[in-house]
Amino acid sequence: MLARTIILEEMQENEEFMLKAEGTPEDSMHFKNQSFLYDHRDHLCVELTVNGEAIFLRSGIRIDRQYMDKEDTSRRERQPYALKANCAFMQLNCTAYMNQKEGVLAKRKIIAIGSQLFILMDEFYPVGIHVYEQIFQFSRKKAVTISANRVHYEGENVCMDMHYMSGDMTTDGSISMIQDGMDAGGGVMTDAISVRKEGGAFRSLLSVIHCYDKGLTPSIEIRKLVPESFKRGTMNDQQVEALEITMGEKRYIVSISHLDVLESADLFRVGDCNGFGNVLVFDASSLEKKPIVLR
């Protein structure tokens, strides 16, 4: 499943990214600063297609349930991106919500391991107390179920599981229906869900998206790890978050630091892997366990 070689394209002065499987249009992820559906007017949206089948029509963020104007006022900032050893890193920032009296800087980071496994990290740096919301709109109706910390999507030929990895992420378990057209009066109704988090300090929303062929039983185990810096000791979720993802014989360890808290000479350990860097992927099932440094 992960053997397809991926390519990463920067679009429109880094306001958008397109991740694709090389030589085929079957797998793609389109990531942009605004919404794809302008009647919703949210930000940092993702469209996802696997095996030629659309899964997300959009996956964006909204803060305090506010809709932005169609004329986006966010300031464009050049953000880092990388493609190494069939792993990709993308990041976009949204400053539109900073225009409020108590503003919020929102960042979305995406790590791709191959073309069908993704880590989604949303970061919120606020003044004041806010409610943060992720909106996921799917391509079909009556295709989504929610259980505990997992959302399951079943398409015609492809399934997707989204695992929430932040402890205080909440959803009321309801599946709403919204239109998939560009205008509020057009399009068909499809499934949509939202995931929320509230607070008056830094907040993050971390999830793992795993896509696979329909009819297969997915073999995946995910758990959070606690990184340890050789200089600073144990790192908390406000500083660095790390995951161990096991898929059959393959085991990956992924580490993401907030605000690039780790210095270039700051060696740290996560699980049974050691490395330097603010965004790392380890093939922990290999003997070398060398880090893929994405930032």
GROMACS .gro file of C-alpha atoms in nm:
model
  295
    1MET     CA    1   0.000   0.000   0.000
    2LEU     CA    2   0.278   0.246   0.088
    3ALA     CA    3   0.501   0.149  -0.206
    4ARG     CA    4   0.373   0.422  -0.440
    5THR     CA    5   0.628   0.697  -0.485
    6ILE     CA    6   0.487   1.039  -0.399
    7ILE     CA    7   0.566   1.379  -0.547
    8LEU     CA    8   0.498   1.717  -0.385
    9GLU     CA    9   0.421   2.033  -0.579
   10GLU     CA   10   0.417   2.387  -0.443
   11MET     CA   11   0.141   2.597  -0.599
   12GLN     CA   12   0.075   2.974  -0.615
   13GLU     CA   13   0.365   3.098  -0.405
   14ASN     CA   14   0.320   2.832  -0.140
   15GLU     CA   15  -0.047   2.908  -0.070
   16GLU     CA   16  -0.125   2.555  -0.187
   17PHE     CA   17   0.036   2.213  -0.203
   18MET     CA   18  -0.049   1.914  -0.419
   19LEU     CA   19   0.071   1.570  -0.311
   20LYS     CA   20   0.033   1.294  -0.571
   21ALA     CA   21   0.139   0.939  -0.638
   22GLU     CA   22   0.397   0.947  -0.917
   23GLY     CA   23   0.275   0.835  -1.258
   24THR     CA   24  -0.091   0.801  -1.159
   25PRO     CA   25  -0.370   1.040  -1.058
   26GLU     CA   26  -0.527   0.780  -0.829
   27ASP     CA   27  -0.387   0.914  -0.499
   28SER     CA   28  -0.376   1.287  -0.430
   29MET     CA   29  -0.400   1.538  -0.146
   30HIS     CA   30  -0.467   1.906  -0.220
   31PHE     CA   31  -0.391   2.142   0.071
   32LYS     CA   32  -0.469   2.515   0.054
   33ASN     CA   33  -0.510   2.816   0.282
   34GLN     CA   34  -0.877   2.880   0.200
   35SER     CA   35  -1.177   2.655   0.166
   36PHE     CA   36  -1.256   2.468  -0.154
   37LEU     CA   37  -1.626   2.546  -0.098
   38TYR     CA   38  -1.660   2.919  -0.060
   39ASP     CA   39  -2.007   2.911   0.092
   40HIS     CA   40  -1.844   2.762   0.403
   41ARG     CA   41  -1.544   2.999   0.405
   42ASP     CA   42  -1.324   2.813   0.647
   43HIS     CA   43  -0.946   2.780   0.618
   44LEU     CA   44  -0.653   2.538   0.584
   45CYS     CA   45  -0.858   2.290   0.383
   46VAL     CA   46  -0.764   1.950   0.246
   47GLU     CA   47  -0.913   1.744  -0.037
   48LEU     CA   48  -0.818   1.376  -0.036
   49THR     CA   49  -0.852   1.117  -0.313
   50VAL     CA   50  -0.735   0.755  -0.284
   51ASN     CA   51  -0.746   0.493  -0.561
   52GLY     CA   52  -0.932   0.745  -0.774
   53GLU     CA   53  -1.212   0.787  -0.519
   54ALA     CA   54  -1.272   1.117  -0.341
   55ILE     CA   55  -1.283   1.086   0.040
   56PHE     CA   56  -1.265   1.442   0.176
   57LEU     CA   57  -1.427   1.713  -0.030
   58ARG     CA   58  -1.272   1.938   0.231
   59SER     CA   59  -1.129   1.928   0.578
   60GLY     CA   60  -1.085   2.275   0.725
   61ILE     CA   61  -1.074   2.468   1.052
   62ARG     CA   62  -1.304   2.724   1.208
   63ILE     CA   63  -1.263   2.916   1.534
   64ASP     CA   64  -1.551   3.026   1.761
   65ARG     CA   65  -1.783   2.906   1.482
   66GLN     CA   66  -1.701   3.220   1.286
   67TYR     CA   67  -1.712   3.223   0.908
   68MET     CA   68  -1.459   3.438   0.728
   69ASP     CA   69  -1.554   3.673   0.449
   70LYS     CA   70  -1.514   3.550   0.095
   71GLU     CA   71  -1.237   3.807   0.060
   72ASP     CA   72  -0.973   3.633   0.267
   73THR     CA   73  -0.781   3.877   0.486
   74SER     CA   74  -0.513   3.636   0.601
   75ARG     CA   75  -0.153   3.731   0.539
   76ARG     CA   76   0.037   3.485   0.321
   77GLU     CA   77   0.354   3.350   0.477
   78ARG     CA   78   0.607   3.129   0.309
   79GLN     CA   79   0.614   2.800   0.497
   80PRO     CA   80   0.859   2.510   0.494
   81TYR     CA   81   0.792   2.191   0.306
   82ALA     CA   82   0.995   1.880   0.234
   83LEU     CA   83   0.989   1.550   0.047
   84LYS     CA   84   1.238   1.283   0.156
   85ALA     CA   85   1.242   0.902   0.138
   86ASN     CA   86   0.875   0.890   0.030
   87CYS     CA   87   0.769   1.106   0.324
   88ALA     CA   88   0.633   1.458   0.281
   89PHE     CA   89   0.584   1.755   0.514
   90MET     CA   90   0.353   2.051   0.443
   91GLN     CA   91   0.260   2.350   0.656
   92LEU     CA   92   0.032   2.650   0.608
   93ASN     CA   93  -0.054   2.929   0.854
   94CYS     CA   94  -0.385   3.114   0.881
   95THR     CA   95  -0.381   3.468   1.021
   96ALA     CA   96  -0.744   3.553   0.938
   97TYR     CA   97  -0.860   3.493   1.296
   98MET     CA   98  -0.598   3.733   1.434
   99ASN     CA   99  -0.825   4.022   1.333
  100GLN     CA  100  -1.049   3.948   1.630
  101LYS     CA  101  -1.008   4.139   1.958
  102GLU     CA  102  -0.864   3.824   2.113
  103GLY     CA  103  -0.701   3.670   1.810
  104VAL     CA  104  -0.569   3.326   1.721
  105LEU     CA  105  -0.283   3.218   1.498
  106ALA     CA  106  -0.369   2.881   1.343
  107LYS     CA  107  -0.120   2.643   1.184
  108ARG     CA  108  -0.183   2.316   1.004
  109LYS     CA  109   0.096   2.062   0.957
  110ILE     CA  110   0.057   1.747   0.748
  111ILE     CA  111   0.298   1.456   0.731
  112ALA     CA  112   0.248   1.195   0.459
  113ILE     CA  113   0.408   0.852   0.475
  114GLY     CA  114   0.350   0.723   0.126
  115SER     CA  115   0.022   0.822  -0.038
  116GLN     CA  116  -0.234   0.667   0.200
  117LEU     CA  117  -0.112   0.736   0.556
  118PHE     CA  118  -0.122   1.090   0.698
  119ILE     CA  119  -0.063   1.265   1.030
  120LEU     CA  120  -0.271   1.582   1.069
  121MET     CA  121  -0.161   1.837   1.331
  122ASP     CA  122  -0.353   2.160   1.390
  123GLU     CA  123  -0.197   2.414   1.627
  124PHE     CA  124  -0.369   2.717   1.781
  125TYR     CA  125  -0.183   3.003   1.949
  126PRO     CA  126  -0.449   3.224   2.111
  127VAL     CA  127  -0.517   3.535   2.312
  128GLY     CA  128  -0.823   3.461   2.527
  129ILE     CA  129  -1.049   3.155   2.539
  130HIS     CA  130  -1.170   3.004   2.211
  131VAL     CA  131  -1.346   2.702   2.065
  132TYR     CA  132  -1.152   2.534   1.784
  133GLU     CA  133  -1.330   2.322   1.530
  134GLN     CA  134  -1.220   2.090   1.253
  135ILE     CA  135  -1.479   2.032   0.981
  136PHE     CA  136  -1.461   1.716   0.771
  137GLN     CA  137  -1.691   1.690   0.471
  138PHE     CA  138  -1.695   1.355   0.293
  139SER     CA  139  -1.782   1.272  -0.066
  140ARG     CA  140  -2.078   1.044   0.009
  141LYS     CA  141  -2.382   1.030   0.232
  142LYS     CA  142  -2.455   0.749   0.477
  143ALA     CA  143  -2.088   0.651   0.460
  144VAL     CA  144  -1.953   0.761   0.801
  145THR     CA  145  -1.968   0.605   1.148
  146ILE     CA  146  -1.816   0.734   1.473
  147SER     CA  147  -1.703   0.517   1.763
  148ALA     CA  148  -1.489   0.627   2.059
  149ASN     CA  149  -1.186   0.808   1.913
  150ARG     CA  150  -1.227   0.680   1.555
  151VAL     CA  151  -1.417   0.797   1.250
  152HIS     CA  152  -1.474   0.532   0.982
  153TYR     CA  153  -1.556   0.615   0.620
  154GLU     CA  154  -1.668   0.346   0.376
  155GLY     CA  155  -1.671   0.436   0.008
  156GLU     CA  156  -1.733   0.234  -0.304
  157ASN     CA  157  -1.384   0.084  -0.316
  158VAL     CA  158  -1.188   0.258  -0.040
  159CYS     CA  159  -1.216   0.288   0.337
  160MET     CA  160  -1.061   0.544   0.570
  161ASP     CA  161  -1.009   0.545   0.945
  162MET     CA  162  -0.931   0.869   1.125
  163HIS     CA  163  -0.793   0.818   1.476
  164TYR     CA  164  -0.802   1.111   1.723
  165MET     CA  165  -0.481   1.118   1.926
  166SER     CA  166  -0.537   1.428   2.143
  167GLY     CA  167  -0.705   1.337   2.469
  168ASP     CA  168  -0.951   1.625   2.489
  169MET     CA  169  -1.070   1.625   2.129
  170THR     CA  170  -1.448   1.585   2.133
  171THR     CA  171  -1.727   1.515   1.888
  172ASP     CA  172  -2.091   1.477   1.980
  173GLY     CA  173  -2.110   1.169   1.760
  174SER     CA  174  -2.352   1.329   1.516
  175ILE     CA  175  -2.320   1.321   1.139
  176SER     CA  176  -2.469   1.621   0.964
  177MET     CA  177  -2.547   1.671   0.599
  178ILE     CA  178  -2.414   1.963   0.395
  179GLN     CA  179  -2.405   2.038   0.026
  180ASP     CA  180  -2.103   1.964  -0.189
  181GLY     CA  181  -2.159   2.246  -0.438
  182MET     CA  182  -1.985   2.583  -0.463
  183ASP     CA  183  -2.307   2.766  -0.375
  184ALA     CA  184  -2.546   2.708  -0.089
  185GLY     CA  185  -2.822   2.632  -0.336
  186GLY     CA  186  -2.639   2.371  -0.542
  187GLY     CA  187  -2.487   2.027  -0.514
  188VAL     CA  188  -2.596   1.713  -0.330
  189MET     CA  189  -2.600   1.644   0.044
  190THR     CA  190  -2.304   1.453   0.188
  191ASP     CA  191  -2.185   1.345   0.533
  192ALA     CA  192  -1.996   1.592   0.752
  193ILE     CA  193  -1.862   1.584   1.107
  194SER     CA  194  -1.685   1.832   1.333
  195VAL     CA  195  -1.425   1.783   1.605
  196ARG     CA  196  -1.389   2.047   1.877
  197LYS     CA  197  -1.148   2.160   2.143
  198GLU     CA  198  -1.171   2.457   2.382
  199GLY     CA  199  -0.925   2.651   2.592
  200GLY     CA  200  -0.742   2.971   2.671
  201ALA     CA  201  -0.385   2.854   2.608
  202PHE     CA  202  -0.200   2.673   2.330
  203ARG     CA  203  -0.407   2.386   2.191
  204SER     CA  204  -0.332   2.115   1.935
  205LEU     CA  205  -0.551   1.867   1.749
  206LEU     CA  206  -0.362   1.555   1.640
  207SER     CA  207  -0.504   1.272   1.431
  208VAL     CA  208  -0.390   0.988   1.204
  209ILE     CA  209  -0.565   0.921   0.872
  210HIS     CA  210  -0.528   0.569   0.732
  211CYS     CA  211  -0.672   0.470   0.393
  212TYR     CA  212  -0.704   0.114   0.262
  213ASP     CA  213  -0.891  -0.099   0.009
  214LYS     CA  214  -1.248  -0.190   0.094
  215GLY     CA  215  -1.285  -0.548   0.212
  216LEU     CA  216  -0.950  -0.556   0.390
  217THR     CA  217  -0.916  -0.565   0.767
  218PRO     CA  218  -0.673  -0.284   0.853
  219SER     CA  219  -0.371  -0.381   1.058
  220ILE     CA  220  -0.275  -0.065   1.242
  221GLU     CA  221  -0.191   0.020   1.602
  222ILE     CA  222  -0.126   0.378   1.714
  223ARG     CA  223  -0.005   0.504   2.049
  224LYS     CA  224   0.139   0.827   2.182
  225LEU     CA  225   0.495   0.833   2.307
  226VAL     CA  226   0.673   1.067   2.549
  227PRO     CA  227   0.990   1.221   2.399
  228GLU     CA  228   1.291   1.289   2.618
  229SER     CA  229   1.547   1.559   2.541
  230PHE     CA  230   1.902   1.489   2.654
  231LYS     CA  231   1.927   1.859   2.748
  232ARG     CA  232   1.577   1.931   2.879
  233GLY     CA  233   1.447   1.600   3.010
  234THR     CA  234   1.090   1.480   2.951
  235MET     CA  235   0.899   1.682   2.690
  236ASN     CA  236   0.526   1.748   2.733
  237ASP     CA  237   0.249   1.788   2.474
  238GLN     CA  238   0.292   2.165   2.478
  239GLN     CA  239   0.644   2.113   2.343
  240VAL     CA  240   0.666   1.791   2.138
  241GLU     CA  241   0.412   1.524   2.042
  242ALA     CA  242   0.513   1.182   1.914
  243LEU     CA  243   0.335   0.875   1.779
  244GLU     CA  244   0.424   0.512   1.719
  245ILE     CA  245   0.234   0.363   1.424
  246THR     CA  246   0.258  -0.013   1.367
  247MET     CA  247   0.126  -0.163   1.044
  248GLY     CA  248   0.208  -0.533   1.017
  249GLU     CA  249   0.584  -0.564   1.005
  250LYS     CA  250   0.634  -0.190   0.955
  251ARG     CA  251   0.669   0.041   1.253
  252TYR     CA  252   0.699   0.418   1.226
  253ILE     CA  253   0.775   0.676   1.492
  254VAL     CA  254   0.674   1.034   1.414
  255SER     CA  255   0.772   1.338   1.620
  256ILE     CA  256   0.638   1.693   1.579
  257SER     CA  257   0.756   1.986   1.791
  258HIS     CA  258   0.550   2.299   1.848
  259LEU     CA  259   0.708   2.638   1.768
  260ASP     CA  260   1.024   2.451   1.661
  261VAL     CA  261   1.111   2.416   2.028
  262LEU     CA  262   1.403   2.179   1.962
  263GLU     CA  263   1.739   2.333   1.879
  264SER     CA  264   1.962   2.198   1.602
  265ALA     CA  265   2.196   2.040   1.858
  266ASP     CA  266   1.918   1.913   2.085
  267LEU     CA  267   1.942   1.532   2.072
  268PHE     CA  268   1.626   1.365   2.196
  269ARG     CA  269   1.487   1.016   2.227
  270VAL     CA  270   1.140   0.891   2.142
  271GLY     CA  271   1.063   0.523   2.188
  272ASP     CA  272   1.374   0.335   2.077
  273CYS     CA  273   1.488   0.605   1.832
  274ASN     CA  274   1.725   0.902   1.868
  275GLY     CA  275   1.745   1.208   1.648
  276PHE     CA  276   1.771   1.582   1.589
  277GLY     CA  277   1.498   1.792   1.429
  278ASN     CA  278   1.153   1.944   1.475
  279VAL     CA  279   0.960   1.711   1.242
  280LEU     CA  280   1.095   1.357   1.220
  281VAL     CA  281   0.985   1.022   1.080
  282PHE     CA  282   1.171   0.706   1.182
  283ASP     CA  283   1.140   0.368   1.014
  284ALA     CA  284   1.160   0.203   1.355
  285SER     CA  285   1.128  -0.145   1.205
  286SER     CA  286   1.469  -0.106   1.035
  287LEU     CA  287   1.798  -0.188   1.205
  288GLU     CA  288   1.943   0.158   1.149
  289LYS     CA  289   1.639   0.356   1.273
  290LYS     CA  290   1.778   0.660   1.095
  291PRO     CA  291   1.552   0.968   1.116
  292ILE     CA  292   1.399   1.129   0.811
  293VAL     CA  293   1.432   1.498   0.901
  294LEU     CA  294   1.144   1.691   0.744
  295ARG     CA  295   1.201   2.016   0.936
   0.00000   0.00000   0.00000
